[in-house]
GROMACS .gro file of C-alpha atoms in nm:
model
  259
    1MET     CA    1   0.000   0.000   0.000
    2LYS     CA    2   0.131   0.341  -0.095
    3ARG     CA    3   0.214   0.548   0.207
    4LYS     CA    4   0.042   0.887   0.225
    5ARG     CA    5   0.248   1.198   0.258
    6SER     CA    6   0.234   1.383   0.583
    7THR     CA    7   0.003   1.681   0.573
    8ALA     CA    8   0.179   1.839   0.869
    9ASP     CA    9   0.317   2.171   0.750
   10THR     CA   10   0.429   2.278   1.095
   11VAL     CA   11   0.801   2.340   1.084
   12PRO     CA   12   0.991   2.140   1.349
   13THR     CA   13   1.066   2.364   1.645
   14ASP     CA   14   1.433   2.263   1.651
   15MET     CA   15   1.488   2.373   1.291
   16PRO     CA   16   1.702   2.690   1.259
   17LYS     CA   17   1.509   2.989   1.127
   18ASN     CA   18   1.740   3.043   0.830
   19ILE     CA   19   1.652   2.703   0.678
   20ARG     CA   20   1.287   2.665   0.777
   21LYS     CA   21   1.168   2.756   0.427
   22TYR     CA   22   1.322   2.432   0.299
   23TRP     CA   23   1.081   2.230   0.510
   24TYR     CA   24   0.804   2.313   0.264
   25ARG     CA   25   1.016   2.172  -0.020
   26ARG     CA   26   1.093   1.843   0.152
   27TYR     CA   27   0.899   1.632  -0.102
   28ASP     CA   28   1.090   1.798  -0.385
   29MET     CA   29   1.411   1.685  -0.220
   30PHE     CA   30   1.296   1.331  -0.142
   31ARG     CA   31   0.958   1.195  -0.249
   32ARG     CA   32   0.984   0.936   0.028
   33PHE     CA   33   1.067   1.193   0.292
   34ASP     CA   34   0.802   1.064   0.534
   35GLU     CA   35   0.954   0.716   0.529
   36GLY     CA   36   1.247   0.828   0.742
   37ILE     CA   37   1.472   1.057   0.537
   38LYS     CA   38   1.729   1.239   0.750
   39LEU     CA   39   1.904   1.568   0.672
   40SER     CA   40   2.150   1.783   0.863
   41ASN     CA   41   2.104   2.160   0.873
   42GLU     CA   42   2.353   2.201   0.588
   43MET     CA   43   2.200   1.927   0.376
   44TRP     CA   44   1.860   2.097   0.378
   45PHE     CA   45   1.991   2.353   0.132
   46SER     CA   46   2.255   2.134  -0.034
   47VAL     CA   47   2.077   1.821  -0.154
   48THR     CA   48   1.979   1.794  -0.521
   49PRO     CA   49   1.599   1.773  -0.560
   50GLU     CA   50   1.499   1.418  -0.649
   51ALA     CA   51   1.341   1.494  -0.989
   52ILE     CA   52   1.655   1.681  -1.094
   53ALA     CA   53   1.888   1.408  -0.963
   54LEU     CA   54   1.688   1.153  -1.163
   55TYR     CA   55   1.702   1.369  -1.475
   56ILE     CA   56   2.078   1.420  -1.445
   57SER     CA   57   2.139   1.047  -1.404
   58ASN     CA   58   1.930   0.971  -1.713
   59GLN     CA   59   2.107   1.241  -1.914
   60VAL     CA   60   2.455   1.124  -1.818
   61LYS     CA   61   2.369   0.771  -1.929
   62LEU     CA   62   2.217   0.893  -2.257
   63ARG     CA   63   2.520   1.107  -2.335
   64LEU     CA   64   2.768   0.846  -2.214
   65PRO     CA   65   2.592   0.519  -2.305
   66ASP     CA   66   2.891   0.291  -2.247
   67ALA     CA   67   2.956   0.422  -1.897
   68LYS     CA   68   2.922   0.167  -1.619
   69VAL     CA   69   3.093   0.331  -1.320
   70VAL     CA   70   3.015   0.673  -1.176
   71LEU     CA   71   3.175   0.860  -0.887
   72ASP     CA   72   2.962   1.104  -0.688
   73ALA     CA   73   3.255   1.300  -0.548
   74PHE     CA   74   3.071   1.528  -0.304
   75GLY     CA   75   2.792   1.290  -0.212
   76GLY     CA   76   2.627   1.482   0.072
   77ALA     CA   77   2.297   1.331   0.182
   78GLY     CA   78   2.299   1.080  -0.104
   79GLY     CA   79   2.034   1.226  -0.334
   80ASN     CA   80   2.236   1.188  -0.654
   81SER     CA   81   2.394   0.854  -0.567
   82ILE     CA   82   2.053   0.703  -0.501
   83GLN     CA   83   1.939   0.793  -0.853
   84PHE     CA   84   2.265   0.683  -1.018
   85VAL     CA   85   2.197   0.329  -0.896
   86TYR     CA   86   1.921   0.290  -1.155
   87ASP     CA   87   2.143   0.380  -1.452
   88PHE     CA   88   2.492   0.255  -1.367
   89ASP     CA   89   2.644  -0.082  -1.275
   90LYS     CA   90   2.858   0.065  -0.997
   91VAL     CA   91   2.818   0.382  -0.794
   92TYR     CA   92   3.095   0.525  -0.580
   93TYR     CA   93   2.985   0.778  -0.318
   94MET     CA   94   3.245   0.998  -0.151
   95ASP     CA   95   3.228   1.267   0.116
   96ILE     CA   96   3.482   1.404   0.362
   97ASN     CA   97   3.219   1.449   0.636
   98ASN     CA   98   3.139   1.134   0.831
   99GLU     CA   99   2.798   1.274   0.929
  100ASN     CA  100   2.708   1.310   0.560
  101VAL     CA  101   2.823   0.954   0.492
  102ALA     CA  102   2.596   0.828   0.770
  103LEU     CA  103   2.303   1.031   0.636
  104ALA     CA  104   2.359   0.901   0.283
  105ARG     CA  105   2.374   0.539   0.401
  106HIS     CA  106   2.052   0.588   0.593
  107ASN     CA  107   1.869   0.762   0.308
  108ALA     CA  108   1.983   0.502   0.057
  109GLY     CA  109   1.833   0.243   0.292
  110VAL     CA  110   1.498   0.424   0.277
  111TYR     CA  111   1.506   0.378  -0.102
  112GLY     CA  112   1.626   0.019  -0.075
  113VAL     CA  113   1.954   0.078  -0.260
  114ARG     CA  114   2.209   0.096   0.022
  115ASP     CA  115   2.381  -0.225  -0.088
  116TYR     CA  116   2.424  -0.094  -0.442
  117ILE     CA  117   2.635   0.206  -0.344
  118ASN     CA  118   3.003   0.192  -0.248
  119PHE     CA  119   3.029   0.445   0.034
  120MET     CA  120   3.366   0.611   0.087
  121GLU     CA  121   3.461   0.860   0.353
  122GLY     CA  122   3.757   1.064   0.238
  123ASP     CA  123   3.910   1.379   0.097
  124PHE     CA  124   3.852   1.402  -0.278
  125PHE     CA  125   4.165   1.617  -0.312
  126ASN     CA  126   4.387   1.372  -0.122
  127LEU     CA  127   4.272   1.026  -0.217
  128GLU     CA  128   4.400   0.742  -0.001
  129SER     CA  129   4.545   0.420  -0.139
  130ARG     CA  130   4.221   0.233  -0.065
  131HIS     CA  131   4.031   0.476  -0.288
  132LEU     CA  132   4.289   0.460  -0.566
  133ASN     CA  133   4.293   0.081  -0.551
  134ALA     CA  134   3.915   0.072  -0.586
  135PHE     CA  135   3.924   0.305  -0.886
  136GLU     CA  136   4.200   0.097  -1.042
  137SER     CA  137   3.993  -0.218  -0.999
  138ASP     CA  138   3.679  -0.054  -1.141
  139PRO     CA  139   3.785   0.251  -1.346
  140VAL     CA  140   3.553   0.549  -1.314
  141ASP     CA  141   3.385   0.640  -1.643
  142VAL     CA  142   3.243   0.971  -1.524
  143VAL     CA  143   3.279   1.193  -1.218
  144PHE     CA  144   2.976   1.385  -1.095
  145LEU     CA  145   3.066   1.705  -0.912
  146SER     CA  146   2.824   1.887  -0.687
  147PRO     CA  147   3.065   2.062  -0.449
  148PRO     CA  148   2.949   2.300  -0.175
  149TRP     CA  149   2.844   2.635  -0.318
  150GLY     CA  150   2.921   2.828  -0.001
  151GLY     CA  151   2.565   2.836   0.128
  152PRO     CA  152   2.253   3.013  -0.003
  153ALA     CA  153   2.441   3.344  -0.041
  154TYR     CA  154   2.500   3.271  -0.412
  155ASN     CA  155   2.135   3.369  -0.464
  156THR     CA  156   2.213   3.730  -0.380
  157GLN     CA  157   2.462   3.770  -0.667
  158ALA     CA  158   2.377   3.857  -1.028
  159VAL     CA  159   2.672   3.648  -1.149
  160TRP     CA  160   2.835   3.379  -0.936
  161ASN     CA  161   3.208   3.337  -0.993
  162LEU     CA  162   3.338   2.982  -0.981
  163SER     CA  163   3.646   3.091  -0.789
  164SER     CA  164   3.421   3.213  -0.506
  165CYS     CA  165   3.291   2.862  -0.437
  166GLU     CA  166   3.369   2.773  -0.076
  167PRO     CA  167   3.560   2.591   0.053
  168TYR     CA  168   3.676   2.458  -0.288
  169PRO     CA  169   3.711   2.679  -0.598
  170ILE     CA  170   3.549   2.497  -0.891
  171GLN     CA  171   3.871   2.522  -1.092
  172ASP     CA  172   4.049   2.309  -0.830
  173VAL     CA  173   3.762   2.063  -0.819
  174VAL     CA  174   3.774   2.007  -1.194
  175LYS     CA  175   4.151   1.957  -1.193
  176ALA     CA  176   4.117   1.689  -0.925
  177ALA     CA  177   3.834   1.515  -1.112
  178LEU     CA  178   4.029   1.501  -1.440
  179LYS     CA  179   4.291   1.289  -1.264
  180ILE     CA  180   4.023   1.022  -1.219
  181SER     CA  181   3.826   1.045  -1.543
  182PRO     CA  182   3.828   1.266  -1.855
  183ASN     CA  183   3.449   1.285  -1.835
  184ILE     CA  184   3.295   1.510  -1.572
  185VAL     CA  185   2.953   1.651  -1.496
  186LEU     CA  186   2.922   1.972  -1.295
  187TYR     CA  187   2.614   2.078  -1.098
  188LEU     CA  188   2.638   2.453  -1.039
  189PRO     CA  189   2.428   2.755  -0.938
  190ARG     CA  190   2.204   2.887  -1.215
  191ASN     CA  191   2.383   3.223  -1.212
  192SER     CA  192   2.731   3.078  -1.268
  193ASN     CA  193   2.977   3.280  -1.475
  194LEU     CA  194   2.960   3.127  -1.824
  195ASP     CA  195   3.296   3.266  -1.931
  196GLU     CA  196   3.462   3.091  -1.638
  197ILE     CA  197   3.285   2.767  -1.732
  198VAL     CA  198   3.433   2.785  -2.082
  199ASP     CA  199   3.779   2.831  -1.931
  200LEU     CA  200   3.740   2.500  -1.747
  201ILE     CA  201   3.746   2.300  -2.070
  202PRO     CA  202   4.074   2.107  -2.116
  203GLU     CA  203   4.248   2.164  -2.449
  204SER     CA  204   4.233   1.789  -2.513
  205VAL     CA  205   3.852   1.801  -2.535
  206SER     CA  206   3.753   1.878  -2.892
  207ASN     CA  207   3.377   1.833  -2.866
  208ARG     CA  208   3.172   2.116  -2.723
  209PRO     CA  209   3.051   2.086  -2.366
  210VAL     CA  210   2.679   2.114  -2.305
  211LEU     CA  211   2.513   2.338  -2.050
  212GLN     CA  212   2.163   2.261  -1.930
  213TYR     CA  213   1.960   2.503  -1.724
  214LEU     CA  214   1.734   2.288  -1.512
  215CYS     CA  215   1.390   2.418  -1.417
  216GLN     CA  216   1.156   2.288  -1.152
  217ASN     CA  217   0.814   2.418  -1.058
  218GLY     CA  218   0.860   2.718  -1.285
  219HIS     CA  219   1.191   2.808  -1.123
  220CYS     CA  220   1.540   2.783  -1.274
  221ALA     CA  221   1.718   2.568  -1.018
  222ALA     CA  222   2.071   2.508  -1.146
  223VAL     CA  223   2.300   2.460  -1.444
  224VAL     CA  224   2.456   2.126  -1.536
  225VAL     CA  225   2.772   2.111  -1.747
  226TYR     CA  226   2.877   1.797  -1.936
  227ILE     CA  227   3.248   1.798  -2.022
  228GLY     CA  228   3.452   1.517  -2.174
  229PRO     CA  229   3.580   1.352  -2.491
  230ASP     CA  230   3.351   1.050  -2.461
  231PHE     CA  231   3.018   1.228  -2.436
  232VAL     CA  232   2.800   1.151  -2.736
  233ALA     CA  233   2.681   1.454  -2.931
  234ARG     CA  234   2.308   1.465  -2.871
  235ARG     CA  235   2.099   1.740  -3.023
  236ASP     CA  236   1.792   1.791  -2.810
  237PRO     CA  237   1.485   1.975  -2.944
  238ASP     CA  238   1.533   2.235  -2.673
  239THR     CA  239   1.906   2.287  -2.731
  240ILE     CA  240   2.006   2.640  -2.824
  241PRO     CA  241   2.355   2.733  -2.955
  242VAL     CA  242   2.501   2.999  -2.728
  243LYS     CA  243   2.852   3.068  -2.853
  244GLU     CA  244   2.968   2.897  -3.169
  245ASP     CA  245   3.259   2.654  -3.114
  246GLU     CA  246   3.250   2.707  -2.740
  247TYR     CA  247   2.947   2.548  -2.583
  248GLU     CA  248   2.576   2.498  -2.624
  249ALA     CA  249   2.295   2.533  -2.376
  250SER     CA  250   1.954   2.382  -2.331
  251ILE     CA  251   1.660   2.431  -2.103
  252ALA     CA  252   1.550   2.111  -1.934
  253ILE     CA  253   1.207   2.089  -1.778
  254SER     CA  254   1.160   1.862  -1.481
  255PRO     CA  255   0.865   1.616  -1.458
  256GLU     CA  256   0.675   1.849  -1.226
  257ASP     CA  257   0.669   2.118  -1.491
  258LYS     CA  258   0.535   1.879  -1.754
  259ALA     CA  259   0.257   1.747  -1.535
   0.00000   0.00000   0.00000
């Protein structure tokens, strides 16, 4: 029997005032929230909404059809890793924060996919031998990057510079990811500096990266960037050339907007 969603819209009294607005979006974050999903204060504004995480996973597989292994390098509460399970043979989850790892394990259990995710606690910038050995045994085909954006403050800026990302500038994140796989997917604020995104492209990559502006409930939520030599060129009906020979962009509508 399908479990009914809670109709209780009363914000928990122990929830800090600065994140209480996210309580009303809890079913966007996890459809099965009432079945025991757990989030820390930081994860309330950091987790990728479920419909968007599902869309990204589907898109990565469509654009990289031969990919079997994905690394979610800044796994957080597990929202993206949970969705990757349905499209990839092996999912590596990594986070430096042991509380996040525990949350992700728990939330994956709510969705019944805990045993299908390889959870790793560690520093993405200083990989330990156990991590490197795992990646050598099962080479990573694509690295998904959703690093901390430095909190909700990015919303107050007209243009968000990648170098201002805290605590890790996006440029450093990309360099670290390229040591693991030539194919990377970035999940960034919707107001990210496009010129800086273009500068991230390695000279070895000849095909144009793709930018997708993801919308949910009539609101532009984020931009996703697909970079790598192995991504299949895929011309979507909603793809719009932005700068010739540099990149292309498309507007992706989430399931909620199509309903």
